[in-house]
Short mmCIF file of C-alpha atoms in Angstrom, two decimals:
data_model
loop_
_atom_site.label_atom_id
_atom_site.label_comp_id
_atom_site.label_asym_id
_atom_site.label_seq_id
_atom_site.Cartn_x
_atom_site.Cartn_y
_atom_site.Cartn_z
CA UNK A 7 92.63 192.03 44.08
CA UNK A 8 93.01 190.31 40.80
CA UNK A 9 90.82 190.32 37.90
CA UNK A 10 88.64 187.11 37.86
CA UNK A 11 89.98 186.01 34.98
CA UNK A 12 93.30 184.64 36.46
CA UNK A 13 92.10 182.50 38.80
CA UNK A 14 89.94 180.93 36.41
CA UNK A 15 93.06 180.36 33.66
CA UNK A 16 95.18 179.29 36.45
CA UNK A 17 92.30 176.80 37.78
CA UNK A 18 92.26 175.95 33.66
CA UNK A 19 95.75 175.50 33.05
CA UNK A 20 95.66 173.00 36.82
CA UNK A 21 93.08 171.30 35.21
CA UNK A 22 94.44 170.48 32.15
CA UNK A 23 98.05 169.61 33.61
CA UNK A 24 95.69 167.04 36.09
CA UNK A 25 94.38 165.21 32.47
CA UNK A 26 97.62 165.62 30.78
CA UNK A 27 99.11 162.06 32.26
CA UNK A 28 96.17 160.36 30.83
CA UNK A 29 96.87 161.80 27.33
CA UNK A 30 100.41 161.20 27.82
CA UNK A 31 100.09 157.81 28.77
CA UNK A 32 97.67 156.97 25.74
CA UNK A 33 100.31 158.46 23.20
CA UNK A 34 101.94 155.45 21.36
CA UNK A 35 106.26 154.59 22.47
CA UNK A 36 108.98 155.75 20.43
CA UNK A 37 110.37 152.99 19.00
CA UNK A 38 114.67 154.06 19.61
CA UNK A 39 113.39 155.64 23.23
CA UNK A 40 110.39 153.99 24.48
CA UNK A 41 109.10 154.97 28.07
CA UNK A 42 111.59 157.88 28.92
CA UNK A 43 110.62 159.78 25.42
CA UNK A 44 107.44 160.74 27.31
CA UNK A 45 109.05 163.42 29.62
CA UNK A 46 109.02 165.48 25.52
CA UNK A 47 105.28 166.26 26.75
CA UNK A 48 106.59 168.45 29.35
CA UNK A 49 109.88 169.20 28.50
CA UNK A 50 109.09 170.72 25.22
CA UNK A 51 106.47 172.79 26.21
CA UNK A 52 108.45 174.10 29.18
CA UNK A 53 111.48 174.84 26.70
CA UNK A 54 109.00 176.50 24.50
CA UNK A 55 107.49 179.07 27.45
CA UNK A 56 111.12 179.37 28.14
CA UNK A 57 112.09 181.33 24.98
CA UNK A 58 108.58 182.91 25.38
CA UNK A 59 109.09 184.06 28.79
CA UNK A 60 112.52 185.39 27.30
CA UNK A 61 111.00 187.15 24.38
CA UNK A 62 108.41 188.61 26.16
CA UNK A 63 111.42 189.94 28.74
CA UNK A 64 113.75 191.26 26.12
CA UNK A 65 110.81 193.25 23.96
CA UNK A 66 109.87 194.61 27.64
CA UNK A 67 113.19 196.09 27.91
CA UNK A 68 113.80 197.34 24.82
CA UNK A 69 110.47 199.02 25.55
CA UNK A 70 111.09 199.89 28.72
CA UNK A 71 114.43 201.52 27.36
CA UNK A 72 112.91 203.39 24.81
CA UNK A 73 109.95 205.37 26.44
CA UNK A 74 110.77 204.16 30.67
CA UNK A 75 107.52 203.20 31.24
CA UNK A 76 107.23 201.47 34.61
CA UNK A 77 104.35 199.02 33.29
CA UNK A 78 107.29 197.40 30.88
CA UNK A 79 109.91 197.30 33.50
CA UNK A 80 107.32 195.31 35.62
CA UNK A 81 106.30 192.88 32.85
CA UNK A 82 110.15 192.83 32.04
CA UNK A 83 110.81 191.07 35.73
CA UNK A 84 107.73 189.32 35.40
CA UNK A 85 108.67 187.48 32.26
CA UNK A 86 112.44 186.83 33.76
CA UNK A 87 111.04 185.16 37.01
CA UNK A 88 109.06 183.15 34.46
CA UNK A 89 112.17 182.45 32.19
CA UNK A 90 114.02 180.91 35.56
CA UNK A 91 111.19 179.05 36.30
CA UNK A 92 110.56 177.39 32.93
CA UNK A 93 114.64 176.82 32.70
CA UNK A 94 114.95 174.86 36.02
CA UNK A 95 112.01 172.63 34.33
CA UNK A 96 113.54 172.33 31.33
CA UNK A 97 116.80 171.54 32.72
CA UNK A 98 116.13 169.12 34.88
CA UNK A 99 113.94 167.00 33.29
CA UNK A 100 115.98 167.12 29.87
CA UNK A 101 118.86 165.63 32.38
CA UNK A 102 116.96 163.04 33.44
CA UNK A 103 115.52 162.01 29.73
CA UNK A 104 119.21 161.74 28.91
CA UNK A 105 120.63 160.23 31.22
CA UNK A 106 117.91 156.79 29.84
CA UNK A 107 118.43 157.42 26.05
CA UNK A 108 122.02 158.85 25.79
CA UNK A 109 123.06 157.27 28.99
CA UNK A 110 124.90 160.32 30.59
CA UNK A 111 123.09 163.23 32.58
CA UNK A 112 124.73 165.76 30.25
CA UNK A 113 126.49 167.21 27.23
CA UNK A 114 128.63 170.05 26.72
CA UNK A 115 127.25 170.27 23.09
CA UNK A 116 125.83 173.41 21.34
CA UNK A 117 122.23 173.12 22.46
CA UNK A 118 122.47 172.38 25.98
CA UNK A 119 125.40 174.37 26.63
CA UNK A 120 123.51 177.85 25.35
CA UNK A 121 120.30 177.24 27.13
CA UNK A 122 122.06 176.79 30.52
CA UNK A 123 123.60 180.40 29.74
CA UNK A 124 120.16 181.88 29.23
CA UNK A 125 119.03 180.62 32.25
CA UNK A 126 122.41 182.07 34.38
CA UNK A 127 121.70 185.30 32.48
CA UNK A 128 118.03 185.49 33.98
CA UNK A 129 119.13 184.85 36.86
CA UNK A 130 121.82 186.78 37.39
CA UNK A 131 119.06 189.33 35.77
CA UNK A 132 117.11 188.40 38.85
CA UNK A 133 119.90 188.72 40.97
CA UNK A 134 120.57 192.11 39.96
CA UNK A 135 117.27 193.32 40.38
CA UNK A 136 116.71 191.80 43.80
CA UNK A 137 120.22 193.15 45.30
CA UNK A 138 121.45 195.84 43.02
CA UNK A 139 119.21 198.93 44.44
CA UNK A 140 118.09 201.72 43.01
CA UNK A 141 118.70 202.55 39.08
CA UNK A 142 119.32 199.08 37.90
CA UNK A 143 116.42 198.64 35.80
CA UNK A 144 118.22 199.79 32.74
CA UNK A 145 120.88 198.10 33.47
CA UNK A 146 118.86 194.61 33.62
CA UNK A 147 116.99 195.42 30.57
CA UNK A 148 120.78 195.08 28.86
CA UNK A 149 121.16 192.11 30.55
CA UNK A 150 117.25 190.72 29.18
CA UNK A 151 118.67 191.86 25.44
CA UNK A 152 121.55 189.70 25.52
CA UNK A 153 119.73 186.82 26.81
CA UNK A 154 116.92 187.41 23.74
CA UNK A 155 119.49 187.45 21.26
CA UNK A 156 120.80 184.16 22.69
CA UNK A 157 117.03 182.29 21.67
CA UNK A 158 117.58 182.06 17.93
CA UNK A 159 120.81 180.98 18.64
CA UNK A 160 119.74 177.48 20.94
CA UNK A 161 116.68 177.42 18.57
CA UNK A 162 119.05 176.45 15.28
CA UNK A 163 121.90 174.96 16.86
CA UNK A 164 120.73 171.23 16.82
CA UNK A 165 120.66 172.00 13.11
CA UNK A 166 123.87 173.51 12.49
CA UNK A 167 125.93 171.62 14.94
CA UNK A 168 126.83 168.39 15.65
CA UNK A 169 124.96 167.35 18.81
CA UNK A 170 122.73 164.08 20.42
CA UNK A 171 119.66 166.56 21.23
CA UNK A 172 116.71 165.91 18.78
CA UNK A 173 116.30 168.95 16.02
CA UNK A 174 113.85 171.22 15.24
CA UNK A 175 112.19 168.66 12.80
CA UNK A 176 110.87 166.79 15.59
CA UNK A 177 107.81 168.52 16.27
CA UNK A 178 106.10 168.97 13.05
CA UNK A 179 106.64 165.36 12.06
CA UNK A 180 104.64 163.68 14.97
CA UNK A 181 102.20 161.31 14.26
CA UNK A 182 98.33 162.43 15.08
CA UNK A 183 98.76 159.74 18.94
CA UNK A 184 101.67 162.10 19.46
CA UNK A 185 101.04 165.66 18.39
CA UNK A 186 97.33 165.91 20.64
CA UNK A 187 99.14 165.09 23.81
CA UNK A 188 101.78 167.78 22.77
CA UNK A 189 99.69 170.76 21.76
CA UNK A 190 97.22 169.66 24.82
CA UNK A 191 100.29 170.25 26.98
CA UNK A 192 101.05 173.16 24.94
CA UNK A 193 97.96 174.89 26.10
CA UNK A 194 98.30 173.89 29.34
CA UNK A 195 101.86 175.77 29.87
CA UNK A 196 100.30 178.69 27.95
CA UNK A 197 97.46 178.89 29.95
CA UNK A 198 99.74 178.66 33.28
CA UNK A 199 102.03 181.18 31.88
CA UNK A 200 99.78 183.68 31.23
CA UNK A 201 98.15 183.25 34.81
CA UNK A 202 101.25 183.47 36.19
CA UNK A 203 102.62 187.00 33.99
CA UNK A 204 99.78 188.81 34.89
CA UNK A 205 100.12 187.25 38.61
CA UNK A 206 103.44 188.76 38.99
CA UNK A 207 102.53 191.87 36.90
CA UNK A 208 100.01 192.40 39.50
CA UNK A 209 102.29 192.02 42.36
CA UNK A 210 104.78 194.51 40.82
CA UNK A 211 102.29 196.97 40.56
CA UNK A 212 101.33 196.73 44.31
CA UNK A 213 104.69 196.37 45.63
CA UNK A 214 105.40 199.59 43.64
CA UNK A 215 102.07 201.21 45.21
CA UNK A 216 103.29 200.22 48.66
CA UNK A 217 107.11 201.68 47.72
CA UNK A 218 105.10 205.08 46.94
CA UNK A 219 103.10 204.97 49.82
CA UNK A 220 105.78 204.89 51.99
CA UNK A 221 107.80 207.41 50.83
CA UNK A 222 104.80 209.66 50.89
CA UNK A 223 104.30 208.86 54.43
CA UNK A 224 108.03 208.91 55.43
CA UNK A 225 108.53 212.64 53.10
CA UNK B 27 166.84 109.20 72.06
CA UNK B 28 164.60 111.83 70.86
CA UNK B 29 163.95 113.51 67.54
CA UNK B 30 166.02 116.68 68.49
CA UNK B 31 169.19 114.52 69.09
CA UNK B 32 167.91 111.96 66.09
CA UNK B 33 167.65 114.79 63.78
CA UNK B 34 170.80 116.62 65.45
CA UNK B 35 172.89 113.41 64.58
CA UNK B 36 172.18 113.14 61.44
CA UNK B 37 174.67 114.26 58.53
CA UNK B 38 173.82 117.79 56.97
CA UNK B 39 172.64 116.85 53.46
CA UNK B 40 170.38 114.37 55.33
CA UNK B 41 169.42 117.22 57.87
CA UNK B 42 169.07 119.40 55.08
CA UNK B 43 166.98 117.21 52.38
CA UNK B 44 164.51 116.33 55.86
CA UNK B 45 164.29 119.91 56.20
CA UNK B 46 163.48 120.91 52.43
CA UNK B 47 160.30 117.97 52.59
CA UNK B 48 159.10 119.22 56.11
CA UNK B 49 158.70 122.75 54.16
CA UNK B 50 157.06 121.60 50.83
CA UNK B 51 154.64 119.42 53.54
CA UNK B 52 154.13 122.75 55.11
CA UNK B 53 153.57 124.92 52.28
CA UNK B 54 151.23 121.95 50.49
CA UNK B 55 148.70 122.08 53.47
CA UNK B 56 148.69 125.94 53.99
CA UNK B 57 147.95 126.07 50.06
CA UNK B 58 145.67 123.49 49.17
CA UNK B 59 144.02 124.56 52.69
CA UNK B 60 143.82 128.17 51.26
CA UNK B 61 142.68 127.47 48.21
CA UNK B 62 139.95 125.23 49.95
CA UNK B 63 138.97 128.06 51.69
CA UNK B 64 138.73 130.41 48.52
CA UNK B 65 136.28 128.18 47.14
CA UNK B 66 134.06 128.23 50.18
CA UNK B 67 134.21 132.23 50.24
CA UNK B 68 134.11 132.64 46.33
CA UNK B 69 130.60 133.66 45.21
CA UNK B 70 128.62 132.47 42.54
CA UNK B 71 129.12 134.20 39.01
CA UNK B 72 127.69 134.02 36.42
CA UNK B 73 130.35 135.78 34.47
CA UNK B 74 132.03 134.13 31.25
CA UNK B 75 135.10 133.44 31.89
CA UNK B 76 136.21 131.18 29.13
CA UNK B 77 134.56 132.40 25.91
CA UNK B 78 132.52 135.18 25.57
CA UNK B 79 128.56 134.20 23.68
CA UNK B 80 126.57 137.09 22.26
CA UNK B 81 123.11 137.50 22.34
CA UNK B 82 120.71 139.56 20.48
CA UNK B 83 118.87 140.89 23.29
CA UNK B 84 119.54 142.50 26.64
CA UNK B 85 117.49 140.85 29.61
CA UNK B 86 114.76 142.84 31.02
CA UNK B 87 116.64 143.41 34.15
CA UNK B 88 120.15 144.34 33.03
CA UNK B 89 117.82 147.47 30.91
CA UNK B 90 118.15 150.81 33.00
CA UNK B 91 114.34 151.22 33.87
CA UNK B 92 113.15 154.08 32.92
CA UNK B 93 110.01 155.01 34.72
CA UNK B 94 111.62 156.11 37.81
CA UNK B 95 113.24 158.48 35.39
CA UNK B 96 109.99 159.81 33.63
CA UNK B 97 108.43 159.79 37.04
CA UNK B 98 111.18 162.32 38.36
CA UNK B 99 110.72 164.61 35.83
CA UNK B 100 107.31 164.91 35.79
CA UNK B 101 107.73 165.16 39.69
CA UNK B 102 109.70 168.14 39.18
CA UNK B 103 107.67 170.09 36.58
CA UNK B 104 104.70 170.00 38.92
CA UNK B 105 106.65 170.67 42.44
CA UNK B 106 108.37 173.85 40.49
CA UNK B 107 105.08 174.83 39.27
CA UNK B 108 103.44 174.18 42.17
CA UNK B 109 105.94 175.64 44.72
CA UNK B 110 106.34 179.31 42.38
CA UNK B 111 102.43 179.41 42.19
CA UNK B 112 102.41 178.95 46.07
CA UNK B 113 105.11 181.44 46.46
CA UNK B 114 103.81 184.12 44.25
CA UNK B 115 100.21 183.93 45.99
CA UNK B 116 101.85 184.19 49.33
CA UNK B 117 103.41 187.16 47.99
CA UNK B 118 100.91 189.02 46.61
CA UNK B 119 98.29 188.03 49.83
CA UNK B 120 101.38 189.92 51.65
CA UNK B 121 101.90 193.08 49.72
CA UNK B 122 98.17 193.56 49.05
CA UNK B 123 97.99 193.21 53.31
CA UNK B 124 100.67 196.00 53.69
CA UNK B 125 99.25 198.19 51.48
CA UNK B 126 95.63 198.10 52.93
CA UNK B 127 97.34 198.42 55.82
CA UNK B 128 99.45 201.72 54.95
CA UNK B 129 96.42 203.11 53.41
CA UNK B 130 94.47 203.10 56.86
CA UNK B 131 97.20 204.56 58.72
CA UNK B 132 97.65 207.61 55.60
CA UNK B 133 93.77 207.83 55.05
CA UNK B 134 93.96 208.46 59.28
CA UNK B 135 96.25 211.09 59.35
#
């Protein structure tokens, strides 16, 4: 069973998503955008868990690599699930936000371009885990330590190259209407992700109890 | 004496200039009878076709809206969520099944 403290996060983090439209909606327009600079409350944040999920899956590895401890190779594959999931968010809805204020669906510029390879490197992560077999956890944790190193990189390159997605400055210059609706949704994805880490931790952990079991039984 | 043999008795630049009027009467009442009928099919535009004006603003409706793209995104953040938290607790009801299950049939043995 889980500890009691997940359900009640994940009940949290529901909650808070539930009041998040009503925030959202109170936040003032921006005045190039309008309307469609609203999906930012969501977008953002999901971006955000994105690279955390990411970090949090690379510093697994490199743990995992180091002493092969089978509670970082768990948290490793919980944290790429997580990455996957936060990417298909982020990359949709950026998409769609685009297609109303740059009027195509996509750009092949620095930024965009980088985070769709992160998210084909966590899931062909995934991939490999789920149909590789045996003895591939090492060879995923390579896999998690290229996509880390590839954060920093998306992170800067709406400063250092030439590209229509907004830059890093955008975030610490909103206006008070703008920045509680952002950190509210902030807490809401932070919330979720951490119900849903130790979710999948959890799950790890009893699939690998069952895997033992088994054995026993069969050997 | 008909117009065949009227027509056949006449002298060939005659013949020839009756000819050339029958086929300009011809071709005037298939065109202005075409271009009568164009008009009737033509729609209604409302696209300049002799000067172009500007205008400062775009009219409302020629704007791409933009809530049904907010609304898809949003749409899409919770379904994603929503499905993978769905997902994962189907899993783990699963696995946590199994296992009681295996450790009744290895505590029985």
């Amino acid at each position: 069973m889980l500890t009691r403290s997940v359900p009640a996060i994940l009940v949290l983090a529901l909650a808070m998503f539930g009041v998040a439209p009503y925030f959202i909606a109170q936040a003032p327009y921006e005045s190039t955008m309008g309307l469609v600079q609203k999906i930012f409350y969501f977008h953002v944040p999901a971006a955000i868990m994105m690279f955390l999920a990411t970090f949090v899956c690379g510093i697994a590895s490199v743990a995992y690599l180091a002493k092969g401890r089978a509670h970082s190779d768990r948290l490793a594959e919980a944290a790429a699930e997580l990455t996957v999931l936060f990417g298909i968010i982020t990359l949709i809805s950026g998409p769609l936000w685009a297609r109303k204020a740059w009027g195509v669906w996509w750009q092949w510029d620095a930024r965009l371009t980088s985070t769709l390879v992160l998210w084909l490197l966590f899931s062909a992560y995934l991939l490999l885990r789920r149909f590789g077999g045996p003895g591939t956890e090492k060879l995923s944790a390579g896999v998690a330590l290229f996509g880390m190193a590839n954060v920093p990189f998306i992170y800067w390159s709406v400063n250092v190259w030439r590209t229509m997605h907004p830059k890093t400055t955008v975030v610490p210059s909103l206006v008070p209407e703008m920045r509680f609706p952002f950190y509210w949704c902030m807490a809401a994805f932070l919330l979720l992700f951490l119900a849903l880490i130790k979710t999948r931790v959890r799950l790890a952990e009893q699939q690998d109890s069952l895997d033992l079991l088994l054995a026993e039984a069969e050997g | 004496m008909t117009f065949v043999t009227r027509m056949v008795r006449l002298r060939r630049p005659a013949r020839a200039r009756l000819s050339l009027i029958a086929l300009l009467l011809v071709l005037w009442t298939a065109g202005s009878a075409a271009l009568r009928a164009q008009d009737a099919q033509a729609p209604p535009t409302s696209a300049a076709q002799d000067e172009y004006v500007p205008i400062d603003q775009l009219p409302e409706s020629e704007k791409l809206p933009a809530a049904p793209y907010l609304i898809a995104a949003y749409s899409v953040a919770w379904g994603a969520i929503l499905i993978y938290v769905w997902m994962l607790w189907r899993r783990l009801g699963q696995v946590e099944a199994e296992l009681r299950e295996a450790r009744r049939s290895a505590g029985g043995r």
